[in-house]
Coordinates of C-alpha atoms and ligand atoms in Angstrom, one line a residue:
V141 CA -8.6 1.0 -14.2
S142 CA -5.8 -1.5 -14.6
L143 CA -6.4 -4.9 -16.1
P144 CA -5.4 -8.2 -14.4
C145 CA -2.1 -9.2 -15.9
F146 CA -0.8 -12.8 -16.5
V147 CA 2.8 -13.3 -17.5
A148 CA 4.2 -16.6 -18.8
N149 CA 7.9 -16.9 -17.9
W150 CA 9.2 -19.8 -20.0
K151 CA 12.7 -19.5 -18.6
M152 CA 15.2 -21.5 -20.6
N153 CA 12.5 -23.6 -22.4
K154 CA 11.1 -23.8 -25.9
T155 CA 12.7 -23.6 -29.4
I156 CA 11.3 -21.2 -32.0
E157 CA 9.3 -24.0 -33.5
E158 CA 7.7 -24.9 -30.2
T159 CA 6.7 -21.3 -29.5
L160 CA 4.8 -21.1 -32.8
S161 CA 2.4 -23.9 -32.1
Y162 CA 1.8 -22.5 -28.6
L163 CA 0.6 -19.3 -30.2
S164 CA -1.8 -21.1 -32.5
L165 CA -3.5 -22.5 -29.4
C166 CA -3.6 -19.1 -27.7
K167 CA -5.3 -17.7 -30.8
K168 CA -8.1 -20.3 -30.5
R169 CA -8.6 -19.7 -26.8
F170 CA -8.6 -15.9 -27.2
S171 CA -11.4 -16.1 -29.6
H172 CA -13.6 -17.3 -26.7
L173 CA -12.3 -14.8 -24.1
P174 CA -13.4 -11.2 -23.4
H175 CA -9.8 -10.3 -24.1
Q176 CA -10.2 -6.5 -23.6
D177 CA -10.5 -7.4 -19.9
V178 CA -7.1 -9.0 -19.4
E179 CA -3.5 -8.4 -20.2
V180 CA -1.5 -11.4 -21.2
I181 CA 2.3 -11.3 -21.7
L182 CA 4.7 -14.0 -22.9
A183 CA 8.4 -14.0 -21.9
P184 CA 10.2 -16.4 -24.3
P185 CA 13.9 -17.0 -24.3
Y186 CA 16.0 -14.4 -26.3
T187 CA 16.3 -16.6 -29.4
A188 CA 12.5 -16.8 -29.8
L189 CA 11.6 -13.2 -29.0
F190 CA 11.6 -11.9 -32.6
S191 CA 9.6 -14.8 -34.1
V192 CA 7.1 -14.8 -31.2
G193 CA 6.6 -11.0 -31.6
K194 CA 6.2 -11.4 -35.4
R195 CA 3.6 -14.2 -35.0
I196 CA 1.7 -12.2 -32.3
K197 CA 1.3 -9.5 -35.0
E198 CA 0.4 -11.9 -37.8
L199 CA -2.3 -13.5 -35.7
S200 CA -3.5 -10.1 -34.3
L201 CA -3.2 -11.5 -30.8
P202 CA -3.7 -9.2 -27.8
I203 CA -0.5 -10.4 -26.2
G204 CA 2.4 -8.4 -24.9
L205 CA 6.1 -9.5 -25.3
S206 CA 8.6 -9.6 -22.5
A207 CA 12.3 -10.5 -22.3
Q208 CA 13.5 -12.4 -19.3
N209 CA 16.6 -10.2 -18.7
L210 CA 18.7 -7.5 -20.3
F211 CA 22.1 -5.8 -19.9
F212 CA 22.5 -2.3 -18.6
K213 CA 24.5 -0.8 -21.4
T214 CA 23.3 0.4 -24.8
E215 CA 26.0 -1.2 -26.9
G216 CA 29.7 -2.1 -26.7
A217 CA 32.2 -4.9 -26.0
Y218 CA 30.0 -7.1 -23.7
T219 CA 30.2 -10.5 -25.2
G220 CA 27.0 -12.5 -24.8
E221 CA 24.9 -9.7 -23.5
I222 CA 21.7 -8.1 -25.0
S223 CA 20.8 -4.4 -24.8
P224 CA 17.5 -2.7 -24.2
R225 CA 17.7 -1.3 -27.8
M226 CA 17.9 -4.9 -29.1
L227 CA 14.9 -5.9 -27.1
C228 CA 12.8 -3.0 -28.4
E229 CA 13.8 -3.9 -31.9
A230 CA 12.8 -7.5 -31.4
G231 CA 9.4 -6.3 -30.4
C232 CA 9.4 -6.3 -26.6
Q233 CA 7.4 -3.9 -24.5
Y234 CA 8.4 -5.5 -21.2
V235 CA 11.4 -7.0 -19.5
I236 CA 11.7 -9.1 -16.3
I237 CA 14.4 -7.8 -14.0
G238 CA 15.9 -9.3 -10.9
H239 CA 14.4 -12.7 -11.0
S240 CA 15.6 -14.8 -8.1
E241 CA 17.2 -17.3 -10.5
R242 CA 19.3 -14.5 -11.8
R243 CA 20.1 -13.1 -8.4
M244 CA 21.2 -16.5 -7.1
Q245 CA 22.7 -18.3 -10.1
F246 CA 24.2 -15.3 -11.9
G247 CA 25.2 -13.0 -9.1
E248 CA 22.7 -10.3 -9.8
T249 CA 22.8 -7.7 -7.0
D250 CA 20.4 -4.9 -6.0
A251 CA 23.0 -2.5 -7.5
I252 CA 22.8 -4.3 -10.9
V253 CA 19.0 -4.5 -10.7
V254 CA 18.7 -0.8 -10.3
E255 CA 20.9 -0.2 -13.4
K256 CA 18.7 -2.5 -15.4
V257 CA 15.5 -0.8 -14.2
Q258 CA 17.0 2.5 -15.3
V259 CA 18.0 1.5 -18.8
A260 CA 14.8 -0.4 -19.3
L261 CA 12.7 2.7 -18.5
D262 CA 15.0 4.9 -20.6
A263 CA 14.5 2.6 -23.5
G264 CA 10.7 2.7 -23.0
L265 CA 10.5 -0.9 -21.8
I266 CA 8.2 -1.7 -18.8
P267 CA 10.2 -3.4 -16.0
I268 CA 8.7 -6.4 -14.3
L269 CA 10.7 -6.3 -11.1
C270 CA 10.9 -9.6 -9.1
V271 CA 11.4 -9.6 -5.4
G272 CA 10.9 -12.2 -2.7
E273 CA 12.4 -13.8 0.4
S274 CA 14.2 -17.1 0.9
A275 CA 12.9 -19.9 3.1
K276 CA 15.4 -19.0 5.8
E277 CA 14.4 -15.3 5.7
R278 CA 10.8 -16.3 5.9
A279 CA 11.5 -18.6 8.9
E280 CA 13.2 -15.7 10.6
G281 CA 10.2 -13.4 10.1
K282 CA 12.1 -11.2 7.7
T283 CA 9.8 -11.4 4.7
L284 CA 8.5 -7.8 4.8
A285 CA 12.0 -6.4 5.5
V286 CA 13.6 -8.2 2.6
V287 CA 10.9 -7.3 0.1
K288 CA 11.0 -3.7 1.3
R289 CA 14.8 -3.5 0.8
Q290 CA 14.6 -5.1 -2.7
V291 CA 11.9 -2.7 -3.8
K292 CA 13.5 0.4 -2.4
E293 CA 16.9 -0.5 -3.8
A294 CA 15.6 -1.4 -7.3
F295 CA 13.8 1.9 -7.6
C296 CA 16.7 3.7 -5.9
M297 CA 14.3 5.3 -3.5
D298 CA 16.9 6.2 -0.9
K299 CA 19.0 8.2 -3.4
H300 CA 16.0 10.1 -4.7
R301 CA 16.6 8.9 -8.2
L302 CA 12.9 8.2 -8.5
F303 CA 11.4 6.5 -11.4
D304 CA 7.9 6.7 -12.7
L305 CA 6.7 3.8 -10.7
S306 CA 3.2 3.8 -12.2
R307 CA 4.8 2.4 -15.3
C308 CA 6.4 -0.5 -13.5
L309 CA 5.2 -4.0 -12.6
V310 CA 6.4 -5.7 -9.4
S311 CA 6.1 -9.4 -8.9
Y312 CA 6.3 -10.9 -5.4
E313 CA 8.0 -14.3 -5.8
P314 CA 9.0 -16.0 -2.6
I315 CA 12.1 -18.0 -3.6
W316 CA 10.9 -21.1 -1.7
A317 CA 7.7 -21.2 -3.7
I318 CA 9.3 -21.2 -7.1
G319 CA 9.0 -24.6 -8.8
T320 CA 8.3 -26.4 -5.5
G321 CA 4.5 -26.7 -5.5
R322 CA 4.5 -24.9 -2.1
T323 CA 2.9 -21.4 -1.9
P324 CA 2.1 -18.9 0.8
M325 CA -1.6 -18.5 1.7
P326 CA -3.4 -15.8 -0.3
F327 CA -3.7 -13.6 2.8
E328 CA 0.1 -13.8 3.3
V329 CA 0.6 -12.7 -0.3
E330 CA -1.9 -9.9 0.2
R331 CA 0.0 -8.7 3.2
V332 CA 3.3 -8.4 1.2
H333 CA 1.5 -6.7 -1.7
Q334 CA 0.0 -4.2 0.8
E335 CA 3.5 -3.5 2.1
I336 CA 4.8 -2.8 -1.5
V337 CA 2.0 -0.4 -2.2
Q338 CA 2.7 1.3 1.2
I339 CA 6.4 1.8 0.2
F340 CA 5.4 3.5 -3.0
H341 CA 3.0 5.8 -1.1
E342 CA 5.6 6.6 1.6
E343 CA 8.0 7.6 -1.2
G344 CA 5.4 10.0 -2.4
N345 CA 6.0 8.8 -5.9
L346 CA 2.5 7.7 -6.5
H347 CA -1.0 9.1 -6.9
A348 CA -3.7 7.0 -5.4
A349 CA -5.0 6.4 -8.9
S350 CA -1.8 5.2 -10.4
R351 CA -1.0 2.2 -8.2
P352 CA 1.6 -0.1 -9.8
R353 CA 0.3 -3.5 -10.5
I354 CA 1.7 -6.1 -8.3
L355 CA 1.8 -9.8 -9.4
Y356 CA 2.4 -13.0 -7.5
G357 CA 4.6 -15.7 -8.7
G358 CA 5.6 -19.2 -7.4
S359 CA 3.9 -22.5 -8.1
V360 CA 0.8 -20.8 -9.6
N361 CA -1.5 -23.3 -11.2
E362 CA -5.1 -23.8 -12.3
A363 CA -6.2 -24.9 -8.7
N364 CA -4.8 -21.9 -6.8
V365 CA -5.0 -18.9 -9.2
A366 CA -8.5 -17.9 -8.4
A367 CA -7.9 -17.6 -4.6
F368 CA -4.8 -15.4 -5.2
M369 CA -6.6 -13.2 -7.6
E370 CA -9.4 -12.6 -5.1
E371 CA -7.1 -10.6 -2.9
P372 CA -7.6 -6.9 -3.4
H373 CA -3.9 -6.0 -4.0
V374 CA -3.1 -8.9 -6.2
S375 CA -3.3 -7.7 -9.8
G376 CA -1.9 -10.7 -11.7
M377 CA 0.3 -13.7 -11.8
L378 CA 3.8 -14.5 -13.1
V379 CA 3.7 -18.2 -14.1
G380 CA 6.7 -20.4 -14.6
G381 CA 6.3 -24.2 -15.0
A382 CA 2.5 -24.1 -15.5
S383 CA 2.9 -21.6 -18.4
L384 CA 4.8 -24.1 -20.6
S385 CA 1.6 -25.7 -21.8
A386 CA -0.5 -23.2 -23.7
E387 CA -3.7 -25.0 -22.6
T388 CA -2.8 -24.8 -18.9
F389 CA -1.6 -21.2 -19.1
M390 CA -4.8 -20.1 -20.9
N391 CA -6.8 -22.0 -18.3
I392 CA -5.0 -20.0 -15.6
V393 CA -5.8 -16.8 -17.4
Q394 CA -9.4 -17.7 -17.7
L395 CA -9.8 -18.8 -14.1
G396 CA -8.0 -15.8 -12.8
M397 CA -9.5 -12.9 -14.7
Ligands
LIG416 P1 7.0 -21.6 -11.1 O1 5.6 -21.1 -11.5 O2 7.5 -22.7 -12.0 O3 7.0 -21.9 -9.6 O4 8.0 -20.4 -11.4 C1 7.6 -19.1 -10.9 C2 8.6 -18.1 -11.5 O5 9.8 -18.1 -11.2 C3 8.0 -17.2 -12.5 O6 9.0 -16.2 -12.8

């Protein structure tokens, strides 16, 4: 049985010092939670990964560590990039790939995303693949088609370069819902999640028992988390803005689990 999963994507926020007080508060809250029933993952900026990983160990916290991005080469002359090996050494078990902010602001294409998924899996990192439609695509009724294309491309399904999808996480993040306070209705999220599960089954890459966990992201907060989590194919949340406060993020975990 897979656990509900809550990921805090801090994006380009928090210094090392700020992350450490965050973890002290998590420690307090976890002591009151049945934490074997939930998976909590933090995705700090690169500079804080090592110290967050170290503090998680020191405090014996049941928290996973994720990077927000990686580069698709192991080493070499790629100024400013970070390789999967470096992330593993820093203590990461997960890596977010294909976030819409990277696709839109840093020119990340489906072709780049698939390389990143490949090197992440090769290095033993669990990819958290982000997919989702723009406001325009939604208005044109293209949501399911866009998500389907992104999932199939990222996992290279058409070229039969199939990955072990049961090891991957997918997060459905409609672009128009990110940081806007606007969200789809829970039943609309459920519909997209069902579609993603369906893609995996069609590709024959999945046993019924090993369904990949599918998260929702986009303006998740304390008020809306429970309704999303009630949907049968929603396995967790990828939280941006509301995860910057440890108190709020831990409330979201508690309300959603
Ligand atoms: P917000 O929760 O701030 O809308 O961001 C969602 C997101 O992009 C998580 O990756």
